[in-house]
XYZ file of C-alpha atoms in Angstrom:
612
model
C 96.916 -135.997 -53.174
C 95.736 -134.318 -49.744
C 96.175 -130.841 -49.581
C 97.546 -129.021 -46.289
C 94.115 -127.678 -45.112
C 93.179 -129.148 -41.867
C 96.403 -131.159 -40.997
C 96.809 -129.279 -37.860
C 93.811 -130.594 -36.385
C 94.422 -134.365 -37.579
C 95.640 -136.854 -34.910
C 99.154 -138.209 -35.030
C 98.498 -141.849 -36.118
C 96.260 -140.346 -39.024
C 98.749 -138.315 -40.059
C 101.491 -141.226 -40.096
C 99.122 -143.251 -42.212
C 98.661 -140.661 -44.717
C 102.406 -139.910 -45.055
C 103.031 -143.566 -45.114
C 100.803 -143.972 -48.080
C 102.795 -140.885 -49.784
C 99.483 -138.913 -50.322
C 100.644 -135.579 -48.901
C 101.451 -132.381 -51.145
C 103.864 -130.486 -48.499
C 107.259 -130.216 -47.705
C 107.210 -129.641 -44.255
C 105.140 -131.025 -40.871
C 105.190 -127.356 -39.301
C 101.991 -126.651 -38.111
C 100.702 -130.022 -38.202
C 99.130 -132.142 -35.514
C 99.491 -129.067 -33.186
C 100.068 -129.915 -29.458
C 102.006 -133.026 -30.367
C 105.595 -133.677 -30.242
C 107.652 -134.029 -33.415
C 111.326 -135.900 -33.570
C 114.166 -135.419 -35.912
C 115.359 -138.671 -36.640
C 118.846 -140.036 -36.954
C 119.629 -143.769 -37.954
C 123.152 -145.228 -37.504
C 124.894 -148.535 -37.308
C 124.739 -150.013 -33.862
C 128.454 -149.656 -33.598
C 128.033 -145.969 -33.288
C 124.869 -145.782 -31.211
C 126.845 -145.275 -27.643
C 128.929 -142.826 -28.731
C 125.836 -140.763 -30.663
C 123.837 -141.337 -27.257
C 126.522 -139.652 -25.293
C 127.038 -136.822 -28.129
C 123.246 -136.376 -27.511
C 123.418 -135.901 -23.710
C 126.511 -133.757 -24.236
C 124.496 -131.177 -26.486
C 120.954 -131.695 -25.077
C 119.823 -128.450 -26.339
C 119.793 -129.267 -29.899
C 119.525 -133.105 -29.422
C 116.819 -134.101 -26.664
C 116.735 -137.691 -27.011
C 113.072 -138.670 -26.803
C 113.868 -142.594 -27.604
C 116.446 -144.529 -28.714
C 115.535 -147.891 -30.427
C 117.008 -151.380 -30.499
C 119.057 -152.448 -33.600
C 116.303 -153.213 -36.250
C 113.501 -151.901 -34.202
C 111.325 -149.845 -36.575
C 108.706 -149.053 -34.008
C 108.918 -146.786 -31.292
C 106.146 -147.720 -28.579
C 106.982 -145.236 -26.060
C 106.439 -142.273 -28.428
C 103.629 -143.960 -30.804
C 101.161 -147.044 -30.776
C 101.507 -147.609 -34.644
C 104.754 -146.802 -36.393
C 107.040 -147.513 -38.704
C 110.392 -145.319 -39.107
C 110.809 -146.650 -42.479
C 107.784 -144.824 -43.879
C 106.553 -142.390 -41.445
C 108.615 -139.429 -42.457
C 107.674 -137.247 -45.265
C 111.075 -137.668 -46.635
C 114.649 -139.036 -45.486
C 118.047 -138.464 -46.480
C 120.796 -140.931 -46.788
C 124.542 -140.648 -46.463
C 127.361 -142.408 -47.314
C 130.809 -141.909 -45.879
C 129.483 -138.359 -44.983
C 128.411 -137.579 -48.423
C 124.537 -136.561 -48.859
C 123.626 -138.996 -52.018
C 119.913 -138.351 -52.212
C 116.497 -138.142 -50.762
C 113.972 -141.094 -50.396
C 110.541 -141.313 -49.503
C 110.643 -144.757 -47.866
C 113.579 -146.782 -46.235
C 111.877 -150.118 -47.015
C 114.351 -150.875 -49.752
C 116.847 -150.624 -47.000
C 115.182 -153.067 -44.491
C 118.036 -155.550 -44.282
C 120.966 -153.029 -43.368
C 118.026 -151.348 -40.994
C 118.509 -154.621 -38.786
C 121.949 -153.594 -37.711
C 120.945 -149.962 -37.218
C 119.697 -147.801 -34.323
C 117.027 -145.086 -34.617
C 117.502 -142.114 -32.470
C 114.290 -140.001 -32.282
C 115.155 -136.194 -31.211
C 112.856 -133.322 -30.101
C 111.869 -130.735 -32.603
C 110.932 -127.053 -32.163
C 107.896 -127.672 -34.354
C 106.602 -129.150 -30.880
C 106.371 -125.767 -29.464
C 104.499 -123.830 -32.285
C 101.055 -124.232 -30.334
C 102.437 -122.913 -27.095
C 103.804 -119.961 -28.956
C 100.761 -119.346 -30.723
C 98.833 -119.549 -27.597
C 100.709 -116.360 -25.928
C 99.514 -114.519 -29.096
C 102.754 -114.914 -31.067
C 102.726 -115.460 -34.712
C 104.322 -118.552 -36.113
C 105.829 -116.587 -39.443
C 106.764 -119.790 -41.453
C 103.513 -121.217 -41.069
C 101.871 -117.681 -41.963
C 104.089 -117.868 -45.058
C 103.216 -121.336 -45.769
C 107.030 -122.490 -45.918
C 109.631 -124.639 -44.042
C 111.466 -122.934 -41.208
C 114.859 -121.405 -41.558
C 117.633 -123.332 -40.362
C 121.293 -122.116 -40.190
C 124.774 -123.793 -39.855
C 126.786 -121.670 -36.788
C 130.205 -120.996 -35.684
C 129.098 -122.366 -32.257
C 131.110 -125.784 -31.852
C 129.090 -128.408 -30.124
C 130.985 -130.743 -27.403
C 132.788 -133.377 -29.231
C 132.468 -137.131 -28.416
C 134.701 -139.199 -30.909
C 133.832 -139.558 -33.937
C 131.011 -136.968 -33.394
C 131.864 -133.585 -33.803
C 130.139 -130.602 -35.741
C 128.866 -126.920 -35.070
C 125.653 -126.032 -33.745
C 122.553 -125.951 -36.135
C 119.798 -123.265 -35.378
C 116.307 -122.364 -36.345
C 115.283 -118.886 -36.828
C 111.690 -117.454 -35.939
C 110.838 -113.810 -36.365
C 109.143 -112.739 -33.042
C 107.721 -109.057 -32.547
C 109.924 -107.212 -30.191
C 107.002 -106.709 -27.794
C 106.549 -110.682 -27.361
C 110.285 -111.506 -26.952
C 109.863 -112.418 -23.469
C 106.557 -114.174 -23.716
C 108.126 -116.316 -26.588
C 111.007 -117.190 -24.206
C 108.674 -118.066 -21.239
C 106.491 -120.378 -23.841
C 109.523 -122.367 -24.588
C 111.706 -122.488 -22.009
C 109.893 -125.078 -20.096
C 109.518 -127.475 -23.008
C 113.062 -129.111 -22.867
C 112.189 -131.775 -25.259
C 111.672 -129.101 -27.935
C 114.832 -127.398 -27.527
C 113.647 -125.377 -24.512
C 114.392 -121.530 -24.649
C 116.253 -119.644 -27.469
C 119.955 -119.855 -27.395
C 120.375 -116.004 -29.080
C 118.128 -113.211 -29.501
C 119.450 -110.615 -32.452
C 121.779 -110.136 -34.800
C 122.568 -113.228 -36.937
C 126.262 -112.508 -37.184
C 126.959 -113.068 -33.655
C 126.471 -116.903 -34.549
C 128.690 -116.628 -37.535
C 125.738 -116.448 -39.806
C 125.947 -114.237 -42.763
C 122.684 -113.733 -44.566
C 119.499 -114.678 -43.179
C 117.694 -114.815 -46.526
C 120.141 -117.761 -47.247
C 119.535 -120.402 -45.035
C 121.388 -123.970 -45.109
C 118.380 -126.055 -44.769
C 114.769 -124.810 -45.048
C 113.065 -121.829 -46.462
C 113.829 -118.217 -46.054
C 111.568 -116.761 -43.674
C 110.543 -113.034 -43.910
C 110.883 -110.720 -41.186
C 107.898 -108.421 -40.493
C 108.319 -104.604 -39.396
C 109.211 -104.761 -35.388
C 109.974 -108.542 -35.630
C 113.492 -109.479 -33.868
C 115.267 -112.828 -35.152
C 114.859 -115.489 -32.461
C 117.247 -118.433 -32.484
C 116.246 -121.885 -31.061
C 118.862 -124.852 -30.973
C 117.795 -127.487 -33.680
C 117.999 -131.091 -34.041
C 119.806 -130.916 -37.587
C 122.625 -130.645 -35.493
C 122.296 -134.233 -35.432
C 122.537 -134.421 -39.391
C 125.774 -132.422 -39.449
C 127.203 -134.845 -36.974
C 126.365 -137.558 -39.116
C 128.058 -136.038 -42.128
C 131.031 -135.565 -40.052
C 131.373 -139.155 -38.490
C 131.592 -140.188 -42.166
C 129.709 -143.287 -41.346
C 129.519 -145.723 -44.225
C 125.676 -145.620 -44.184
C 123.261 -143.372 -42.329
C 119.999 -141.994 -42.585
C 118.128 -138.655 -41.296
C 114.654 -137.287 -41.724
C 114.931 -134.388 -44.462
C 115.092 -131.006 -42.507
C 111.680 -130.016 -41.697
C 109.785 -133.537 -42.427
C 109.630 -134.923 -39.054
C 108.071 -138.027 -37.473
C 104.998 -137.197 -35.656
C 104.547 -138.880 -32.336
C 101.521 -139.451 -30.147
C 102.683 -137.637 -27.298
C 101.322 -134.202 -26.311
C 103.702 -131.615 -25.188
C 104.242 -131.083 -21.630
C 102.148 -128.781 -19.672
C 104.349 -126.084 -18.221
C 103.077 -125.438 -14.746
C 103.620 -122.265 -12.515
C 107.342 -122.059 -11.946
C 109.748 -120.703 -9.258
C 111.389 -117.480 -9.851
C 114.735 -119.293 -10.307
C 113.036 -120.952 -13.533
C 111.286 -118.053 -14.966
C 113.474 -116.191 -17.590
C 113.578 -112.316 -18.452
C 114.822 -110.828 -21.598
C 117.017 -107.794 -21.598
C 118.513 -105.940 -24.545
C 122.507 -105.283 -23.843
C 123.498 -104.008 -27.189
C 121.965 -102.225 -30.256
C 124.932 -102.448 -32.409
C 124.869 -105.411 -32.937
C 121.571 -106.212 -31.586
C 121.979 -108.510 -28.608
C 119.393 -109.647 -25.961
C 120.317 -111.834 -23.132
C 118.457 -114.205 -20.818
C 118.626 -114.373 -16.947
C 116.125 -115.674 -14.296
C 113.860 -113.586 -12.486
C 115.600 -114.651 -9.423
C 118.904 -113.754 -10.310
C 117.771 -110.462 -11.683
C 115.894 -109.618 -8.323
C 118.995 -110.486 -6.128
C 121.286 -107.780 -8.554
C 118.561 -105.210 -8.471
C 119.163 -105.779 -4.315
C 122.628 -105.249 -4.953
C 121.714 -101.777 -6.984
C 119.703 -100.681 -4.043
C 122.335 -101.366 -1.613
C 125.083 -99.234 -3.137
C 122.667 -96.575 -4.214
C 122.362 -95.009 -0.825
C 124.028 -91.487 -0.554
C 126.251 -91.354 2.542
C 127.750 -88.140 1.729
C 124.609 -86.821 1.238
C 125.765 -85.177 -2.395
C 122.327 -86.082 -4.366
C 123.480 -88.944 -6.263
C 120.145 -90.311 -5.850
C 118.900 -88.094 -8.464
C 121.569 -89.793 -10.730
C 120.247 -93.249 -10.426
C 118.915 -95.469 -13.499
C 117.166 -98.525 -12.690
C 118.686 -101.991 -13.851
C 121.880 -100.471 -14.933
C 123.736 -102.799 -12.814
C 121.704 -105.751 -14.310
C 122.228 -104.660 -18.105
C 125.901 -103.658 -17.372
C 126.655 -107.319 -16.009
C 124.937 -109.033 -18.382
C 126.930 -107.606 -21.027
C 130.052 -108.199 -19.107
C 129.245 -111.849 -18.628
C 129.151 -112.010 -22.707
C 132.416 -110.469 -23.078
C 135.540 -112.207 -24.031
C 137.944 -109.663 -23.083
C 137.446 -106.546 -20.483
C 139.466 -103.323 -20.322
C 139.322 -101.671 -16.905
C 140.293 -98.118 -15.852
C 140.410 -96.367 -12.499
C 142.455 -93.056 -11.254
C 141.175 -89.939 -9.939
C 144.230 -87.846 -8.908
C 142.024 -85.201 -7.140
C 145.068 -84.594 -4.328
C 147.124 -82.421 -6.844
C 148.918 -81.072 -4.072
C 150.361 -84.611 -2.697
C 152.554 -87.161 -4.489
C 150.804 -89.556 -5.414
C 147.666 -87.457 -6.345
C 145.477 -90.599 -6.677
C 142.514 -91.217 -4.180
C 141.796 -94.851 -2.923
C 138.355 -94.962 -3.966
C 138.541 -96.874 -7.537
C 141.583 -99.261 -7.381
C 139.947 -101.588 -4.824
C 136.558 -101.686 -6.746
C 138.782 -102.021 -10.100
C 140.658 -104.951 -8.688
C 137.397 -106.744 -6.983
C 135.979 -106.560 -10.715
C 139.504 -107.971 -12.339
C 139.425 -110.646 -9.763
C 136.336 -112.374 -10.642
C 136.903 -111.631 -14.351
C 140.056 -113.797 -13.763
C 137.961 -116.445 -12.069
C 135.525 -116.258 -14.903
C 138.568 -117.139 -17.232
C 137.988 -113.922 -19.212
C 140.976 -111.693 -20.661
C 141.095 -108.590 -18.500
C 143.493 -105.758 -18.478
C 143.917 -102.284 -16.779
C 145.011 -98.901 -18.598
C 146.042 -95.944 -16.531
C 147.957 -92.857 -16.473
C 151.577 -93.129 -17.783
C 152.835 -91.156 -14.703
C 150.865 -93.842 -12.505
C 152.226 -97.090 -14.119
C 154.658 -97.826 -11.189
C 152.315 -96.971 -8.609
C 149.645 -99.372 -10.098
C 152.188 -102.119 -10.800
C 153.050 -102.291 -7.143
C 149.517 -102.370 -6.222
C 148.946 -105.298 -8.658
C 152.034 -107.310 -7.441
C 150.814 -106.865 -3.718
C 147.371 -107.834 -4.843
C 148.468 -110.994 -6.149
C 150.536 -111.693 -2.964
C 147.585 -110.926 -0.537
C 145.431 -113.341 -2.858
C 143.074 -110.704 -3.772
C 144.132 -111.453 -7.543
C 144.821 -114.879 -9.030
C 147.728 -113.463 -11.206
C 149.193 -109.971 -12.299
C 146.807 -108.118 -14.414
C 148.442 -106.698 -17.660
C 149.179 -103.015 -17.257
C 148.689 -100.706 -20.140
C 148.831 -96.852 -20.908
C 147.640 -94.757 -23.464
C 148.440 -91.739 -25.517
C 147.166 -89.628 -28.130
C 149.520 -89.722 -31.042
C 147.452 -89.288 -34.079
C 143.526 -89.287 -34.891
C 143.237 -92.789 -34.980
C 145.053 -93.623 -31.874
C 142.211 -94.878 -29.940
C 141.053 -97.311 -32.934
C 144.593 -98.424 -33.159
C 145.005 -99.228 -29.364
C 141.170 -100.844 -29.070
C 141.262 -102.819 -32.264
C 143.955 -104.993 -34.364
C 145.342 -103.150 -37.247
C 142.694 -100.641 -36.692
C 140.351 -102.885 -37.923
C 136.890 -102.270 -36.057
C 135.598 -105.823 -37.048
C 138.643 -106.957 -34.626
C 138.166 -105.354 -31.513
C 141.101 -106.394 -28.809
C 138.247 -105.872 -26.067
C 134.603 -106.438 -25.802
C 133.605 -104.323 -22.913
C 135.666 -101.427 -21.143
C 134.923 -100.156 -17.664
C 135.614 -96.981 -15.746
C 135.496 -96.887 -12.126
C 135.920 -93.835 -10.277
C 138.073 -92.320 -13.428
C 138.340 -88.502 -13.847
C 135.809 -87.758 -16.783
C 136.419 -84.906 -19.262
C 133.856 -82.084 -18.713
C 132.313 -80.043 -21.682
C 134.803 -77.760 -21.879
C 137.528 -80.232 -22.089
C 138.953 -80.164 -18.790
C 139.024 -82.554 -15.970
C 137.698 -81.614 -12.509
C 137.583 -82.695 -8.893
C 134.547 -82.065 -6.870
C 135.800 -78.484 -5.608
C 136.055 -77.468 -9.320
C 139.738 -77.657 -9.501
C 141.110 -78.328 -12.986
C 143.433 -81.336 -12.964
C 143.788 -82.037 -16.728
C 147.590 -81.956 -16.317
C 147.489 -85.060 -14.368
C 145.237 -87.027 -16.799
C 146.035 -89.026 -19.751
C 143.048 -88.846 -22.569
C 141.826 -92.284 -21.989
C 138.377 -90.794 -22.467
C 139.078 -91.038 -26.109
C 138.932 -95.088 -25.931
C 135.281 -94.595 -24.461
C 134.611 -92.521 -27.420
C 136.261 -94.689 -30.271
C 134.405 -97.608 -28.458
C 130.741 -95.791 -29.448
C 131.960 -96.408 -33.108
C 133.092 -100.030 -32.922
C 130.422 -102.616 -33.240
C 130.196 -105.159 -30.678
C 132.022 -102.867 -27.787
C 130.304 -101.934 -24.898
C 131.099 -99.677 -21.954
C 130.315 -99.258 -18.567
C 130.977 -96.284 -16.233
C 130.712 -96.391 -12.260
C 130.586 -93.030 -10.217
C 129.504 -91.451 -7.009
C 129.694 -87.771 -7.850
C 129.003 -87.450 -11.870
C 132.230 -85.954 -12.724
C 133.558 -89.775 -13.505
C 133.975 -91.219 -16.740
C 131.133 -92.581 -18.196
C 128.688 -90.038 -16.387
C 127.608 -88.219 -19.291
C 124.546 -90.399 -19.630
C 123.263 -88.731 -16.343
C 124.874 -85.029 -17.135
C 121.800 -83.257 -17.098
C 120.979 -84.693 -13.537
C 124.640 -84.047 -12.523
C 124.265 -80.333 -13.717
C 120.780 -80.121 -11.638
C 121.355 -81.777 -8.661
C 125.315 -81.966 -7.888
C 127.563 -79.421 -6.126
C 129.281 -77.729 -9.037
C 127.615 -80.140 -11.393
C 127.342 -77.227 -14.200
C 131.223 -77.302 -14.344
C 132.234 -80.756 -13.265
C 129.992 -82.812 -14.920
C 131.560 -85.483 -17.292
C 130.571 -85.230 -20.705
C 131.607 -88.632 -21.930
C 128.714 -91.142 -21.830
C 128.858 -95.160 -21.325
C 126.282 -97.560 -22.470
C 125.473 -98.503 -18.607
C 126.020 -95.855 -15.887
C 126.282 -97.309 -12.434
C 125.806 -94.817 -9.471
C 126.875 -95.780 -6.113
C 127.412 -93.850 -3.000
C 130.883 -94.847 -3.307
C 132.572 -96.067 -6.287
C 134.346 -99.027 -4.824
C 130.779 -100.400 -3.762
C 129.729 -100.128 -7.368
C 132.983 -102.426 -8.142
C 132.331 -104.814 -5.351
C 128.720 -105.073 -6.754
C 129.694 -105.929 -10.242
C 131.789 -108.663 -9.037
C 128.670 -110.230 -6.928
C 126.566 -109.596 -9.980
C 128.821 -111.632 -12.154
C 128.738 -114.358 -9.537
C 125.149 -114.562 -9.374
C 124.538 -114.503 -13.321
C 127.336 -117.476 -13.341
C 125.342 -119.593 -11.008
C 121.997 -118.874 -12.644
C 121.342 -121.907 -14.960
C 119.084 -120.287 -17.458
C 121.810 -117.460 -17.917
C 124.555 -120.246 -17.982
C 122.596 -122.281 -20.825
C 122.139 -118.969 -23.022
C 125.670 -118.233 -22.648
C 127.022 -121.683 -23.744
C 124.133 -121.650 -26.435
C 122.775 -125.157 -24.752
C 125.815 -127.197 -25.820
C 128.158 -128.583 -23.159
C 127.713 -129.092 -19.835
C 126.841 -126.369 -16.975
C 129.758 -124.625 -15.326
C 128.275 -124.774 -11.991
C 131.272 -127.258 -10.880
C 133.530 -124.000 -10.675
C 131.515 -122.033 -7.998
C 133.973 -122.515 -5.513
C 136.617 -121.047 -7.673
C 134.423 -117.831 -8.297
C 133.191 -117.531 -4.790
C 136.773 -117.453 -3.764
C 137.694 -114.415 -6.019
C 134.795 -112.277 -4.744
C 135.633 -109.314 -2.307
C 135.764 -109.987 1.745
C 136.149 -107.589 4.548
C 139.542 -109.069 5.114
C 141.109 -108.860 1.511
C 139.482 -105.183 1.318
C 141.026 -104.284 4.798
C 144.486 -105.614 3.427
C 144.249 -103.856 0.344
C 143.212 -100.554 1.938
C 146.315 -100.872 4.114
C 148.619 -101.582 0.958
C 147.288 -98.334 -0.836
C 147.781 -96.014 2.490
C 151.286 -97.452 2.927
C 151.969 -96.370 -0.836
C 150.297 -93.007 -0.022
C 147.016 -93.387 -1.887
C 144.698 -91.106 0.442
C 141.009 -90.589 1.060
C 139.291 -88.883 -1.459
C 137.384 -86.367 0.569
C 139.691 -85.769 3.378
C 143.213 -86.496 2.022
C 143.539 -88.841 5.184
C 146.040 -91.708 5.496
C 143.664 -93.490 7.894
C 141.516 -96.246 7.390
C 138.686 -94.388 5.633
C 137.655 -94.084 1.953
C 135.829 -90.682 0.711
C 135.972 -89.407 4.439
C 133.837 -92.513 5.809
C 135.579 -95.036 8.037
C 136.426 -98.341 6.697
C 135.104 -100.210 10.042
C 131.408 -100.116 10.389
C 130.615 -98.577 6.969
C 132.673 -99.999 3.997
C 133.221 -103.201 5.708
C 129.437 -103.303 6.551
C 128.462 -102.578 3.060
C 130.868 -105.387 1.788
C 129.242 -107.967 4.022
C 125.338 -106.873 2.794
C 126.607 -107.158 -0.637
C 127.743 -110.816 0.108
């Protein structure tokens, strides 16, 4: 028997010959023939071949097709010069009517049946191990002399009858400081599954216990390692099981076919093709991936809205990349709750100002276009006003359909939990993300203040409690948008508010959001969120990550998303609607075409044009 030492440097044709002679005492080809492509194998009756090929193309993350044989073809000339699929995998599995019936070292005894069967060679993540090592990232399963860990997920693949299954992934521990290097090293290797499809908590993929893989061996994480998941070709095995073919063969997971093809060399790429990695949640731990180009566009939006037209000192509140991280988090969300409303004009009816509602509706409009659930929570006393505004926003074409309008009152100690979660169960949140935009925020003394230090608590419902409760619910993140430091969510920058904003020592909001977006006018923050979500949705790298590399890109919906963005015409009509309902400018209480004392024309209209 030949042991494992030196196998990584042997040429593929030599390894295949050794495997063919059954002379290896190993259980996995991980780490062997470094730099050469390895392949998953699925062998099906020819009557199923066309549908399985369509299934591969529809799920090309887990199933990148390297070669499809002719019926009865045991060689694969485009992948190897001297091979026989009946003998050249370390081990095979046999399935009858979807049931696993045993493992084999050779398929020669099935040669007659194989004459009517087609072999699919599918890319494998073992192929990228050398590329990962070359950038200084340890391959933990090779270090630990074991197979890679493979897990079934709850992510459904795109079905092509009779093939359907959930995605299978490999997990590789990567040091936190090397996450972006790992993504960059693998993203260009499309035939080896490309970039990861998830980074962080396994529960977000439906994986319950990393110590109990469905295939392969458990791989130990070192201190500081983050679990990183790549789409896996064993997905094809699951599809074979579910199609219940009378007879099918696959490789045994980890026992790959080794080709003569070297890995593709990844050349210098444009910023559209270069991925960046950003942490968007600590509980559960979750990272997102976006192209460098899209990230830079969003940073440009952040800079545009960060100007200080009122010279209030908000530049000192700014934190870089909060817009990017907030919108990455929102893009992962299924259901979003928005709140707005700052009744600064306590002597008028209604007391609301016109900064906030336009930004909130801009966010709601893009969320509707992205097919996410969205609702708005507001003060009980303002329900009728907001209902009228939403109805007219639909008539004006700003919203596709009415947004559900909710209110919140504190009736017991767990009212917030009951509002946010089904049956008060933190594991079943109704919303994944909460957004407050120009919403009055509670100060350290429990009161709510406008910029002039006037306490307006009597006009405010305790919606802050929802943001406090969200901090205790895993998987629920929050964003606050403001322009003065007294808005809900601005507690994250309260020290800077107290130091740099007039009356900040009194008015500073004490309630933190996970992400704090500071804008010269809060509406601008809402417009920027809408534009940033559009940028992310049209980013191919981010789209692939969101759909876990299964199914097809969503870019065909680009025009729908584009039409949902704010425009000068839409916002002009909406501001006129607000003024007609008596909603005034925040700074001046004017019912003219202005917001926060700044004229709509040539100030707000110009900002909208710049953002677009």
